Coordinates of C-alpha atoms in Angstrom, one line a residue:
X85 CA -1.3 -0.3 25.5
X86 CA -0.6 2.2 22.8
X87 CA -2.5 0.2 20.0
X88 CA -5.5 -2.1 21.2
X89 CA -6.0 -5.8 19.9
X90 CA -8.3 -4.6 17.4
X91 CA -6.1 -1.5 16.3
X92 CA -7.4 1.3 17.9
X93 CA -4.6 3.9 19.3
X94 CA -5.1 4.6 22.8
X95 CA -3.8 8.2 23.1
X96 CA -5.3 11.8 23.9
X97 CA -4.1 15.0 22.9
X98 CA -3.9 17.8 25.8
X99 CA -3.4 21.6 25.7
X100 CA -3.7 21.9 21.9
X101 CA -3.2 25.7 21.3
X102 CA -4.8 25.6 17.7
X103 CA -8.5 26.2 17.8
X104 CA -11.1 23.6 17.2
X105 CA -12.2 25.6 14.2
X106 CA -9.1 24.3 12.4
X107 CA -11.0 21.2 11.9
X108 CA -13.6 23.1 9.9
X109 CA -11.2 23.7 7.3
X110 CA -11.0 20.3 6.5
X111 CA -14.7 19.6 6.7
X112 CA -14.7 16.7 4.3
X113 CA -12.5 14.7 6.6
X114 CA -13.9 16.0 9.9
X115 CA -17.3 14.4 8.6
X116 CA -15.8 11.3 7.7
X117 CA -14.4 10.5 10.9
X118 CA -17.4 11.4 12.9
X119 CA -19.5 8.7 14.2
X120 CA -22.7 7.6 12.5
X121 CA -25.0 9.5 14.9
X122 CA -23.3 12.7 14.8
X123 CA -23.3 12.5 10.9
X124 CA -26.7 11.7 10.6
X125 CA -27.7 14.5 13.1
X126 CA -25.7 17.0 11.0
X127 CA -27.4 16.0 7.9
X128 CA -31.0 16.0 9.3
X129 CA -30.4 19.4 10.8
X130 CA -28.9 20.6 7.8
X131 CA -32.0 19.6 5.8
X132 CA -34.7 20.7 8.1
X133 CA -32.6 24.0 8.8
X134 CA -32.5 24.7 5.0
X135 CA -36.0 23.9 4.6
X136 CA -37.2 26.2 7.7
X137 CA -34.8 28.8 6.7
X138 CA -36.4 29.0 3.1
X139 CA -39.6 28.5 4.2
X140 CA -39.4 32.0 6.1
X141 CA -37.9 33.6 3.1
X142 CA -41.0 32.5 0.9
X143 CA -43.1 33.8 3.7
X144 CA -41.3 37.1 3.7
X145 CA -41.7 37.5 -0.1
X146 CA -45.6 36.5 0.3
X147 CA -45.8 39.2 2.9
X148 CA -43.9 42.1 1.4
X149 CA -46.0 41.2 -2.1
X150 CA -49.1 41.3 0.2
X151 CA -50.1 37.7 -1.1
X152 CA -51.4 36.5 2.1
X153 CA -55.1 36.1 3.0
X154 CA -54.9 38.8 5.7
X155 CA -54.2 41.3 3.2
X156 CA -57.4 40.5 1.3
X157 CA -56.1 40.6 -2.2
X158 CA -58.4 41.4 -5.2
X159 CA -59.5 38.8 -7.5
X160 CA -56.8 40.3 -10.4
X161 CA -53.9 40.0 -7.8
X162 CA -51.1 37.8 -8.9
X163 CA -49.0 36.5 -6.2
X164 CA -45.1 35.7 -6.2
X165 CA -46.2 32.2 -5.3
X166 CA -49.7 30.5 -5.7
X167 CA -51.4 28.9 -2.9
X168 CA -49.1 30.5 0.0
X169 CA -51.6 31.1 2.8
X170 CA -49.1 31.1 5.8
X171 CA -45.8 30.1 7.3
X172 CA -46.9 26.3 7.1
X173 CA -47.7 26.3 3.3
X174 CA -44.4 28.3 2.9
X175 CA -42.5 25.7 4.6
X176 CA -44.1 23.0 2.5
X177 CA -43.3 25.0 -0.7
X178 CA -39.7 25.2 0.5
X179 CA -39.6 21.4 1.0
X180 CA -41.3 20.7 -2.3
X181 CA -39.0 22.9 -4.2
X182 CA -35.5 21.7 -2.7
X183 CA -36.3 17.9 -3.0
X184 CA -37.9 18.5 -6.4
X185 CA -41.3 16.9 -5.1
X186 CA -43.2 19.1 -7.4
X187 CA -46.9 18.4 -6.3
X188 CA -47.6 21.2 -8.9
X189 CA -50.3 22.7 -6.4
X190 CA -48.0 25.6 -5.2
X191 CA -45.8 27.3 -8.0
X192 CA -43.7 30.4 -8.4
X193 CA -45.3 32.9 -11.1
X194 CA -43.2 35.3 -13.3
X195 CA -44.6 38.2 -11.2
X196 CA -41.8 38.7 -8.9
X197 CA -38.0 38.4 -9.8
X198 CA -37.3 38.1 -6.0
X199 CA -39.0 34.8 -5.9
X200 CA -37.5 33.5 -9.2
X201 CA -33.8 34.4 -8.1
X202 CA -34.9 32.8 -4.7
X203 CA -36.1 29.5 -6.5
X204 CA -32.8 29.4 -8.4
X205 CA -30.5 30.0 -5.3
X206 CA -32.6 27.3 -3.2
X207 CA -32.5 24.7 -5.9
X208 CA -28.8 25.0 -6.4
X209 CA -28.1 24.9 -2.5
X210 CA -30.3 21.6 -2.4
X211 CA -28.3 20.1 -5.2
X212 CA -25.1 21.1 -3.0
X213 CA -26.3 19.6 0.1
X214 CA -27.8 16.4 -1.5
X215 CA -24.2 15.7 -3.4
X216 CA -22.3 16.3 -0.1
X217 CA -24.5 13.9 2.0
X218 CA -24.4 11.1 -0.6
X219 CA -20.5 11.5 -0.9
X220 CA -20.0 11.6 2.7
X221 CA -22.2 8.4 3.3
X222 CA -21.0 6.6 0.3
X223 CA -17.0 7.5 1.3
X224 CA -18.3 6.4 4.7
X225 CA -19.4 3.0 3.8
X226 CA -16.4 2.1 1.3
X227 CA -13.8 3.2 3.8
X228 CA -10.9 0.9 4.0
X229 CA -11.1 0.8 7.4
X230 CA -14.2 -1.6 7.4
X231 CA -12.2 -3.8 5.1
X232 CA -9.5 -4.0 7.8
X233 CA -12.0 -5.5 10.3
X234 CA -11.8 -8.9 8.1
X235 CA -8.1 -9.1 8.7
X236 CA -7.4 -11.0 11.9
X237 CA -4.2 -11.6 13.9
X238 CA -3.7 -14.6 16.3
X239 CA -4.5 -13.5 20.2
X240 CA -1.0 -14.7 20.9
X241 CA 2.5 -14.6 19.5
X242 CA 5.0 -17.5 20.0
X243 CA 8.7 -18.0 20.3
X244 CA 9.9 -21.2 18.7
X245 CA 12.7 -22.8 16.3
X246 CA 11.7 -22.4 12.7
X247 CA 14.3 -23.8 9.9
X248 CA 16.8 -24.1 12.7
X249 CA 16.6 -20.5 14.0
X250 CA 15.1 -19.2 17.1
X251 CA 11.9 -16.9 15.5
X252 CA 8.9 -15.1 16.9
X253 CA 6.0 -16.1 15.3
X254 CA 2.4 -14.4 14.6
X255 CA -0.4 -15.9 12.6
X256 CA -2.9 -13.6 10.3
X257 CA -5.7 -14.3 8.3
X258 CA -7.8 -12.9 5.6
X259 CA -11.5 -13.8 6.2
X260 CA -12.5 -12.7 2.7
X261 CA -12.0 -14.6 -0.5
X262 CA -10.8 -11.2 -2.1
X263 CA -7.0 -10.5 -1.9
X264 CA -5.1 -7.6 -0.7
X265 CA -2.9 -6.7 -3.4
X266 CA 0.8 -5.6 -2.6
X267 CA 0.4 -6.4 1.0
X268 CA 3.6 -5.7 3.3
X269 CA 3.9 -6.8 6.8
X270 CA 6.3 -5.1 9.4
X271 CA 6.3 -4.1 13.2
X272 CA 7.5 -1.7 15.8
X273 CA 8.7 -2.5 19.2
X274 CA 7.5 0.1 21.7
X275 CA 9.3 0.6 25.0
X276 CA 10.7 3.1 27.5
X277 CA 14.6 3.8 26.9
X278 CA 17.0 5.9 28.7
X279 CA 19.7 7.5 26.6
X280 CA 23.3 7.7 27.4
X281 CA 22.7 11.2 28.2
X282 CA 20.1 10.4 30.8
X283 CA 17.3 11.0 28.7
X284 CA 14.1 9.2 29.2
X285 CA 12.4 8.3 26.0
X286 CA 8.9 7.0 26.4
X287 CA 7.5 4.9 23.4
X288 CA 10.9 4.6 21.9
X289 CA 10.4 2.7 18.5
X290 CA 12.6 0.1 17.0
X291 CA 11.9 -1.6 13.7
X292 CA 10.7 -5.3 13.6
X293 CA 11.4 -7.1 10.4
X294 CA 8.8 -9.8 9.5
X295 CA 9.1 -12.1 6.9
X296 CA 7.0 -15.2 5.5
X297 CA 8.5 -17.9 3.4
X298 CA 7.5 -16.5 0.0
X299 CA 8.9 -13.0 1.2
X300 CA 7.0 -10.0 2.9
X301 CA 6.1 -8.4 -0.5
X302 CA 3.2 -9.0 -2.5
X303 CA 1.8 -12.0 -0.3
X304 CA -0.6 -14.4 -1.7
X305 CA -3.0 -13.7 1.1
X306 CA -5.8 -16.4 0.3
X307 CA -5.3 -18.5 3.2
X308 CA -4.0 -18.0 6.9
X309 CA -0.2 -17.1 6.9
X310 CA 2.3 -17.5 9.6
X311 CA 4.8 -14.6 9.8
X312 CA 8.1 -14.7 11.7
X313 CA 10.7 -12.4 12.9
X314 CA 14.3 -14.1 13.3
X315 CA 15.8 -13.4 16.9
X316 CA 19.2 -12.7 16.1
X317 CA 22.0 -10.4 17.3
X318 CA 20.3 -7.4 15.5
X319 CA 17.0 -8.3 17.1
X320 CA 15.7 -6.6 20.1
X321 CA 14.5 -10.1 21.4
X322 CA 18.1 -11.5 21.5
X323 CA 18.9 -10.6 25.0
X324 CA 15.5 -11.9 26.5
X325 CA 14.9 -15.4 27.7
X326 CA 11.9 -17.6 28.7
X327 CA 12.5 -16.7 32.2
X328 CA 13.0 -13.0 31.8
X329 CA 10.4 -12.1 29.1
X330 CA 7.4 -11.5 31.6
X331 CA 9.6 -9.2 33.4
X332 CA 10.3 -7.0 30.1
X333 CA 8.2 -3.7 29.5
X334 CA 7.5 -3.4 25.7
X335 CA 4.7 -3.4 23.4
X336 CA 4.9 -5.1 19.7
X337 CA 2.9 -3.2 17.3
X338 CA 2.3 -5.3 14.0
X339 CA 1.1 -3.7 10.8
X340 CA -0.3 -5.0 7.5
X341 CA -0.6 -2.4 4.6
X342 CA -2.3 -3.6 1.4
X343 CA -4.5 -2.7 -1.3
X344 CA -8.2 -3.7 -1.3
X345 CA -8.9 -5.7 -4.7
X346 CA -12.4 -4.2 -5.1
X347 CA -12.1 -0.6 -4.7
X348 CA -8.2 -0.1 -5.0
X349 CA -8.3 1.8 -1.6
X350 CA -5.2 1.2 0.7
X351 CA -5.8 -0.1 4.1
X352 CA -3.9 -0.8 7.0
X353 CA -4.5 -3.4 9.9
X354 CA -2.9 -3.1 13.4
X355 CA -2.5 -5.1 16.5
X356 CA -0.3 -5.4 19.4
X357 CA 1.4 -7.9 21.7
X358 CA 2.3 -7.3 25.5
X359 CA 4.8 -9.8 27.3
X360 CA 2.2 -11.8 28.5
X361 CA 0.9 -12.5 25.1
X362 CA 4.2 -13.7 24.1
X363 CA 4.6 -17.6 24.6
X364 CA 7.9 -18.8 24.7
X365 CA 8.5 -22.7 23.3
X366 CA 5.1 -23.1 21.7
X367 CA 4.0 -23.2 18.1
X368 CA 0.8 -22.8 16.2
X369 CA -1.7 -25.8 15.6
X370 CA -2.2 -26.5 12.0
X371 CA -5.2 -25.4 10.7
X372 CA -5.2 -26.1 7.1
X373 CA -6.5 -29.5 5.7
X374 CA -7.6 -31.2 2.6
X375 CA -10.9 -32.4 1.9
X376 CA -12.0 -35.8 0.1
X377 CA -13.4 -33.3 -2.5
X378 CA -10.0 -31.9 -3.3
X379 CA -11.0 -28.4 -1.3
X380 CA -8.7 -26.8 1.0
X381 CA -10.3 -26.3 4.3
X382 CA -9.2 -23.8 7.0
X383 CA -10.4 -24.5 10.5
X384 CA -10.6 -21.0 12.4
X385 CA -11.3 -22.8 15.8
X386 CA -7.7 -23.5 16.2
X387 CA -6.5 -20.1 14.7
X388 CA -5.0 -18.8 17.8
X389 CA -4.5 -22.3 19.4

C-alpha cells in the first residue's frame, strides 16, 4: 500500500541532497511534526539548559564582583545579587528569575549594571521560551489531524447496482455530532502503467469521481453516507469483472476534505482499498433506524457489514 487504512503514507525518502539543517529553517513545522516524547524532551532540555546557563552567568557575575563567601567580603560590601553563595544558589536564582517565582530571598541590587542587564535579558528569553512552548503544545493538541481520527471509512468497498447503474460504493461516517463544513470527497486510482513509448510509470494516478445523492459538495455529514462511483466507459473499473478483479494490481485511495466547525481548520481524511477489499455483488447492510422516541439511531456494529 501507498496509503494505509488509517491514512498514513507508506513512503520514505532516500539520497536527499539537501542537508537536514534545512528543517531548522522551518522550526515551527518541525516542532509540530515531532512526536510528543521528542517534543517534551526538547522543551525540558531547553528549560533546564537555559536555567543552568544563566546560573553559570550569575555565578560568574558574583565571582567577578567578589560577592562569594570565599572572598570574605566586608560588612559594608553590597553584592550584585543578595544571598548567592555558590553555584547551587546561582542556579536557584536563575530558575526563580526566569519562571518569575519571586521568593524574595535573593534579589538584584543596583550595584551592578551587568547584573541588571542580565536580569532583563533572561526575563525576555524566558518569555520567548514559554510562549513558544505554549503555542506549540496548543497547536499540537488542536491540529485537525486529531479531528480526522473521528472520521471512519468502511473496511471494504462494494460493487453493485444503484439506480440501475453499476457502481462502486464506500461508506463513510462522522463519529462526532459536530459537522465538517464544505466537505468534498474524491479518489485516486494508483496503478503501474506502461506508456506507448515503453516507459513504466509506478503509482500512476487516475482521478476517481465520487458522488452522493445530494451531490459531493457541502455534505450534510451528520449521519453515515454511502458515496459511490459510477462505473461507465470513462471509469478505469469498466474493463474489470467479478472474475478478474482479484487479478488486478491497483490501489484506490479515497480522500475527504473538510473544515472543522469548532476551529475552522481544514482537515483531510484518507484511506485505501486494494483488490482484495473490493467485494463484487455486495451491498452494505442498513444501519440507520428510527426509535420509538422519534430519534434516529445509527448502529455502527453493522457499519462495515
